[in-house]
mmCIF file of C-alpha atoms in Angstrom:
data_model
loop_
_atom_site.group_PDB
_atom_site.id
_atom_site.type_symbol
_atom_site.label_atom_id
_atom_site.label_comp_id
_atom_site.label_asym_id
_atom_site.label_seq_id
_atom_site.Cartn_x
_atom_site.Cartn_y
_atom_site.Cartn_z
ATOM 1 C CA MET R 1 0.011 -0.016 -0.030
ATOM 2 C CA ILE R 2 1.196 3.500 -0.822
ATOM 3 C CA ARG R 3 0.881 5.608 2.342
ATOM 4 C CA VAL R 4 -0.547 9.118 1.838
ATOM 5 C CA LEU R 5 -0.593 12.142 4.081
ATOM 6 C CA VAL R 6 -3.327 14.625 3.135
ATOM 7 C CA VAL R 7 -2.309 18.241 3.957
ATOM 8 C CA GLU R 8 -5.359 20.549 3.520
ATOM 9 C CA ASP R 9 -6.685 23.307 5.720
ATOM 10 C CA GLU R 10 -10.316 23.216 4.551
ATOM 11 C CA PRO R 11 -12.063 20.349 6.421
ATOM 12 C CA VAL R 12 -14.616 19.630 3.655
ATOM 13 C CA ALA R 13 -11.822 19.386 1.003
ATOM 14 C CA ALA R 14 -9.569 17.358 3.384
ATOM 15 C CA GLU R 15 -12.280 14.772 3.934
ATOM 16 C CA ALA R 16 -13.018 14.564 0.216
ATOM 17 C CA HIS R 17 -9.334 14.023 -0.584
ATOM 18 C CA ARG R 18 -9.030 11.379 2.113
ATOM 19 C CA THR R 19 -12.037 9.643 0.699
ATOM 20 C CA TYR R 20 -10.642 9.806 -2.845
ATOM 21 C CA VAL R 21 -7.332 8.334 -1.765
ATOM 22 C CA ASP R 22 -8.918 5.478 0.125
ATOM 23 C CA ARG R 23 -11.186 4.653 -2.831
ATOM 24 C CA THR R 24 -8.078 4.156 -5.026
ATOM 25 C CA ALA R 25 -6.658 0.648 -5.075
ATOM 26 C CA GLY R 26 -3.214 0.387 -3.620
ATOM 27 C CA PHE R 27 -3.416 3.638 -1.585
ATOM 28 C CA THR R 28 -4.301 4.347 2.014
ATOM 29 C CA THR R 29 -4.503 7.628 4.007
ATOM 30 C CA VAL R 30 -2.256 7.516 7.075
ATOM 31 C CA GLY R 31 -3.030 10.985 8.275
ATOM 32 C CA VAL R 32 -4.728 14.288 7.622
ATOM 33 C CA ALA R 33 -3.052 17.562 8.573
ATOM 34 C CA HIS R 34 -4.699 20.995 8.483
ATOM 35 C CA THR R 35 -1.566 23.056 9.018
ATOM 36 C CA GLY R 36 2.088 22.957 8.009
ATOM 37 C CA ALA R 37 3.174 22.300 11.603
ATOM 38 C CA ALA R 38 0.845 19.333 11.863
ATOM 39 C CA ALA R 39 2.137 17.958 8.581
ATOM 40 C CA LEU R 40 5.773 18.119 9.723
ATOM 41 C CA ASP R 41 4.716 16.450 13.033
ATOM 42 C CA ALA R 42 2.931 13.707 11.124
ATOM 43 C CA LEU R 43 5.934 13.117 8.837
ATOM 44 C CA ALA R 44 8.195 12.809 11.887
ATOM 45 C CA ARG R 45 5.973 10.173 13.503
ATOM 46 C CA THR R 46 4.405 8.236 10.578
ATOM 47 C CA PRO R 47 5.927 6.546 7.565
ATOM 48 C CA VAL R 48 4.607 8.365 4.477
ATOM 49 C CA ASP R 49 5.256 7.705 0.777
ATOM 50 C CA LEU R 50 3.284 10.586 -0.787
ATOM 51 C CA VAL R 51 2.091 13.946 0.556
ATOM 52 C CA LEU R 52 -1.043 15.420 -1.041
ATOM 53 C CA LEU R 53 -0.237 19.023 -0.452
ATOM 54 C CA ASP R 54 -2.348 22.168 -0.591
ATOM 55 C CA LEU R 55 0.002 25.139 -1.251
ATOM 56 C CA HIS R 56 -2.160 27.562 0.753
ATOM 57 C CA LEU R 57 -1.968 26.763 4.497
ATOM 58 C CA PRO R 58 -2.871 28.974 7.445
ATOM 59 C CA ASP R 59 0.544 28.871 9.078
ATOM 60 C CA ALA R 60 2.929 28.309 6.174
ATOM 61 C CA SER R 61 3.320 28.301 2.461
ATOM 62 C CA GLY R 62 3.110 24.877 0.909
ATOM 63 C CA LEU R 63 6.312 25.722 -1.027
ATOM 64 C CA ASP R 64 8.060 26.414 2.268
ATOM 65 C CA LEU R 65 6.797 23.103 3.561
ATOM 66 C CA CYS R 66 8.207 21.373 0.473
ATOM 67 C CA ARG R 67 11.594 23.074 1.141
ATOM 68 C CA ARG R 68 11.580 21.879 4.751
ATOM 69 C CA ILE R 69 10.658 18.352 3.749
ATOM 70 C CA ARG R 70 13.497 18.235 1.246
ATOM 71 C CA GLY R 71 15.890 19.891 3.696
ATOM 72 C CA ALA R 72 15.105 17.197 6.266
ATOM 73 C CA GLY R 73 16.030 14.497 3.756
ATOM 74 C CA ALA R 74 12.632 12.868 3.955
ATOM 75 C CA ASP R 75 12.187 10.132 1.365
ATOM 76 C CA VAL R 76 8.720 11.252 0.368
ATOM 77 C CA ASP R 77 7.115 12.445 -2.827
ATOM 78 C CA VAL R 78 4.816 15.507 -3.075
ATOM 79 C CA LEU R 79 1.771 15.899 -5.228
ATOM 80 C CA ALA R 80 0.467 19.498 -5.169
ATOM 81 C CA VAL R 81 -3.330 19.705 -4.988
ATOM 82 C CA THR R 82 -4.114 23.383 -5.040
ATOM 83 C CA SER R 83 -5.968 26.393 -6.413
ATOM 84 C CA ALA R 84 -2.751 28.316 -7.015
ATOM 85 C CA ARG R 85 -2.729 29.261 -10.695
ATOM 86 C CA GLU R 86 0.209 31.596 -10.863
ATOM 87 C CA LEU R 87 2.947 30.327 -13.213
ATOM 88 C CA ALA R 88 5.559 31.451 -10.745
ATOM 89 C CA THR R 89 4.037 29.112 -8.186
ATOM 90 C CA VAL R 90 3.951 26.225 -10.685
ATOM 91 C CA ARG R 91 7.574 26.825 -11.532
ATOM 92 C CA ALA R 92 8.626 26.963 -7.833
ATOM 93 C CA ALA R 93 6.697 23.747 -7.175
ATOM 94 C CA ALA R 94 8.630 22.041 -10.053
ATOM 95 C CA VAL R 95 11.910 23.329 -8.597
ATOM 96 C CA HIS R 96 11.028 21.645 -5.317
ATOM 97 C CA GLY R 97 10.441 18.404 -7.070
ATOM 98 C CA VAL R 98 6.716 17.847 -6.881
ATOM 99 C CA VAL R 99 5.635 14.791 -8.923
ATOM 100 C CA GLY R 100 2.434 16.437 -10.017
ATOM 101 C CA TYR R 101 0.322 19.550 -9.877
ATOM 102 C CA LEU R 102 -3.467 19.057 -9.742
ATOM 103 C CA LEU R 103 -5.528 22.181 -9.986
ATOM 104 C CA LYS R 104 -8.690 22.567 -7.850
ATOM 105 C CA PRO R 105 -11.482 21.961 -8.244
ATOM 106 C CA PHE R 106 -11.421 18.397 -9.490
ATOM 107 C CA THR R 107 -13.477 15.238 -9.286
ATOM 108 C CA TYR R 108 -12.441 11.794 -8.126
ATOM 109 C CA PRO R 109 -11.324 10.612 -11.547
ATOM 110 C CA GLY R 110 -8.909 13.541 -11.775
ATOM 111 C CA LEU R 111 -7.072 12.576 -8.634
ATOM 112 C CA ARG R 112 -7.388 8.847 -9.228
ATOM 113 C CA ASP R 113 -5.624 9.146 -12.649
ATOM 114 C CA ARG R 114 -2.676 10.887 -10.992
ATOM 115 C CA LEU R 115 -2.505 8.403 -8.168
ATOM 116 C CA VAL R 116 -2.545 5.483 -10.564
ATOM 117 C CA ALA R 117 0.139 7.104 -12.661
ATOM 118 C CA TYR R 118 2.204 7.735 -9.501
ATOM 119 C CA ALA R 119 1.885 4.090 -8.509
ATOM 120 C CA GLU R 120 3.182 3.009 -11.934
ATOM 121 C CA TYR R 121 6.062 5.479 -11.644
ATOM 122 C CA ARG R 122 7.056 4.116 -8.228
ATOM 123 C CA SER R 123 6.788 0.570 -9.503
ATOM 124 C CA GLN R 124 9.162 1.293 -12.417
ATOM 125 C CA LEU R 125 11.692 3.018 -10.210
ATOM 126 C CA SER R 126 11.698 0.280 -7.586
ATOM 127 C CA ALA R 127 12.516 -2.347 -10.135
ATOM 128 C CA GLY R 128 16.165 -1.382 -9.960
ATOM 129 C CA GLY R 129 18.790 -2.120 -12.631
ATOM 130 C CA GLU R 130 19.622 0.157 -15.505
ATOM 131 C CA VAL R 131 17.733 1.738 -18.362
ATOM 132 C CA ALA R 132 18.468 0.903 -21.936
ATOM 133 C CA GLY R 133 18.764 4.495 -23.003
ATOM 134 C CA GLN R 134 17.288 7.975 -23.117
ATOM 135 C CA ALA R 135 13.902 6.879 -24.479
ATOM 136 C CA GLU R 136 13.372 4.623 -21.418
ATOM 137 C CA ILE R 137 14.304 7.439 -19.022
ATOM 138 C CA ASP R 138 11.828 9.786 -20.766
ATOM 139 C CA ARG R 139 9.107 7.080 -20.575
ATOM 140 C CA VAL R 140 9.607 6.501 -16.821
ATOM 141 C CA LEU R 141 9.656 10.183 -15.975
ATOM 142 C CA GLY R 142 6.668 10.808 -18.181
ATOM 143 C CA THR R 143 4.603 8.038 -16.528
ATOM 144 C CA VAL R 144 3.808 10.131 -13.377
ATOM 145 C CA ARG R 145 1.968 12.795 -15.433
ATOM 146 C CA PRO R 146 -1.251 11.669 -17.129
ATOM 147 C CA SER R 147 -1.652 12.934 -20.708
ATOM 148 C CA ARG R 148 -5.317 13.932 -20.301
ATOM 149 C CA SER R 149 -6.696 16.777 -18.212
ATOM 150 C CA ALA R 150 -8.651 16.058 -15.041
ATOM 151 C CA PRO R 151 -12.270 15.430 -15.995
ATOM 152 C CA LEU R 152 -15.146 17.631 -14.796
ATOM 153 C CA PRO R 153 -18.721 16.599 -13.927
ATOM 154 C CA LYS R 154 -20.926 15.816 -16.911
ATOM 155 C CA GLY R 155 -22.123 18.897 -18.734
ATOM 156 C CA MET R 156 -19.381 21.191 -17.369
ATOM 157 C CA GLY R 157 -16.643 22.725 -19.518
ATOM 158 C CA ARG R 158 -13.076 23.732 -18.592
ATOM 159 C CA GLU R 159 -13.323 27.099 -20.357
ATOM 160 C CA THR R 160 -16.496 28.015 -18.525
ATOM 161 C CA LEU R 161 -15.105 26.934 -15.210
ATOM 162 C CA ASP R 162 -11.924 28.956 -15.754
ATOM 163 C CA ALA R 163 -13.988 31.984 -16.648
ATOM 164 C CA VAL R 164 -16.126 31.653 -13.466
ATOM 165 C CA VAL R 165 -12.992 31.237 -11.366
ATOM 166 C CA ALA R 166 -11.456 34.331 -12.900
ATOM 167 C CA ALA R 167 -14.623 36.318 -12.285
ATOM 168 C CA VAL R 168 -14.822 35.340 -8.628
ATOM 169 C CA ARG R 169 -11.182 35.916 -7.947
ATOM 170 C CA ARG R 170 -11.324 39.416 -9.427
ATOM 171 C CA ALA R 171 -14.312 40.532 -7.349
ATOM 172 C CA GLN R 172 -14.823 41.026 -3.657
ATOM 173 C CA GLY R 173 -18.003 39.027 -3.947
ATOM 174 C CA VAL R 174 -20.362 38.225 -6.816
ATOM 175 C CA SER R 175 -23.815 36.795 -7.245
ATOM 176 C CA ALA R 176 -24.887 34.209 -9.771
ATOM 177 C CA ALA R 177 -26.545 36.920 -11.825
ATOM 178 C CA GLU R 178 -23.419 39.129 -11.796
ATOM 179 C CA THR R 179 -21.259 36.149 -12.700
ATOM 180 C CA ALA R 180 -23.568 35.249 -15.570
ATOM 181 C CA GLU R 181 -23.263 38.797 -17.000
ATOM 182 C CA LEU R 182 -19.477 38.721 -16.630
ATOM 183 C CA ILE R 183 -18.963 35.443 -18.446
ATOM 184 C CA GLY R 184 -21.816 35.711 -20.927
ATOM 185 C CA ALA R 185 -23.859 32.757 -19.739
ATOM 186 C CA SER R 186 -27.230 32.156 -18.129
ATOM 187 C CA ARG R 187 -27.782 32.667 -14.432
ATOM 188 C CA ILE R 188 -28.571 28.906 -14.046
ATOM 189 C CA THR R 189 -25.271 27.985 -15.664
ATOM 190 C CA ALA R 190 -23.303 30.478 -13.540
ATOM 191 C CA ARG R 191 -24.963 29.215 -10.355
ATOM 192 C CA ARG R 192 -24.123 25.571 -11.179
ATOM 193 C CA TYR R 193 -20.438 26.394 -11.516
ATOM 194 C CA LEU R 194 -20.435 28.588 -8.424
ATOM 195 C CA GLU R 195 -22.015 25.850 -6.399
ATOM 196 C CA TYR R 196 -19.485 23.367 -7.734
ATOM 197 C CA LEU R 197 -16.696 25.716 -6.510
ATOM 198 C CA ALA R 198 -18.453 26.101 -3.154
ATOM 199 C CA GLU R 199 -18.776 22.312 -2.731
ATOM 200 C CA ALA R 200 -15.106 22.016 -3.470
ATOM 201 C CA GLY R 201 -14.282 24.439 -0.665
ATOM 202 C CA LEU R 202 -12.862 27.094 -3.026
ATOM 203 C CA VAL R 203 -15.512 29.796 -2.548
ATOM 204 C CA GLU R 204 -17.789 30.635 0.359
ATOM 205 C CA ARG R 205 -21.453 31.517 0.198
ATOM 206 C CA VAL R 206 -22.419 34.729 2.032
ATOM 207 C CA PRO R 207 -25.989 36.155 2.241
ATOM 208 C CA ARG R 208 -26.276 39.546 0.587
ATOM 209 C CA TYR R 209 -28.963 41.680 2.082
ATOM 210 C CA GLY R 210 -30.431 44.547 0.127
ATOM 211 C CA SER R 211 -33.925 45.046 -1.136
ATOM 212 C CA ALA R 212 -36.983 43.447 0.417
ATOM 213 C CA GLY R 213 -37.340 39.679 0.063
ATOM 214 C CA ARG R 214 -34.974 36.775 0.460
ATOM 215 C CA PRO R 215 -31.271 37.681 0.576
ATOM 216 C CA GLU R 216 -29.232 36.886 -2.520
ATOM 217 C CA LEU R 217 -26.221 34.590 -2.227
ATOM 218 C CA GLU R 218 -22.843 36.147 -2.786
ATOM 219 C CA TYR R 219 -19.811 34.015 -3.648
ATOM 220 C CA ARG R 220 -16.310 34.932 -2.412
ATOM 221 C CA TRP R 221 -13.009 33.322 -3.242
ATOM 222 C CA ARG R 222 -11.469 31.794 -0.074
#
């Protein structure tokens, strides 16, 4: 069994990631940490093969945590599971040797594909011996990164999701109607994507009180 430590500060997301890991054959969650300090403590006490790491933690940067893990000489791999979309962050994560970078939000198949690819990668490396040449090295290193993008729920598109994410991140708070106007879609479509982000723990729902009647929901990036 490949032993996984889930490092995620959002309880809902942490539980989802734990469930996803335990649903995948050959993997088991050996701990869940909500802070960088708790993650380092778990790594010191528990044998871990793979860290599922959110890069935004309340007490530390995930990149700093990667640096400390490497500095301690821990024989553990890191798979970044994060909403960080900045290319500078992606580059820094690569410098620190992450074996993958999975962008939130994602469904179970998205994480499963990366875990299965990682298991194959570990299996090939543990075989020992020598490679025949450059082509085999390229094949082994390429194994850990699936060629297809993480799938979304049926009926949802990556371009629309990216547009909704961009709209929410730019604003201090937006409603479904405002989001629909910003991305050029219907209110129903915008609300479906916003609710998907909320269920993934990436946005929070806040009642917006104004005119008479029921308050309108406002969505804010966490």
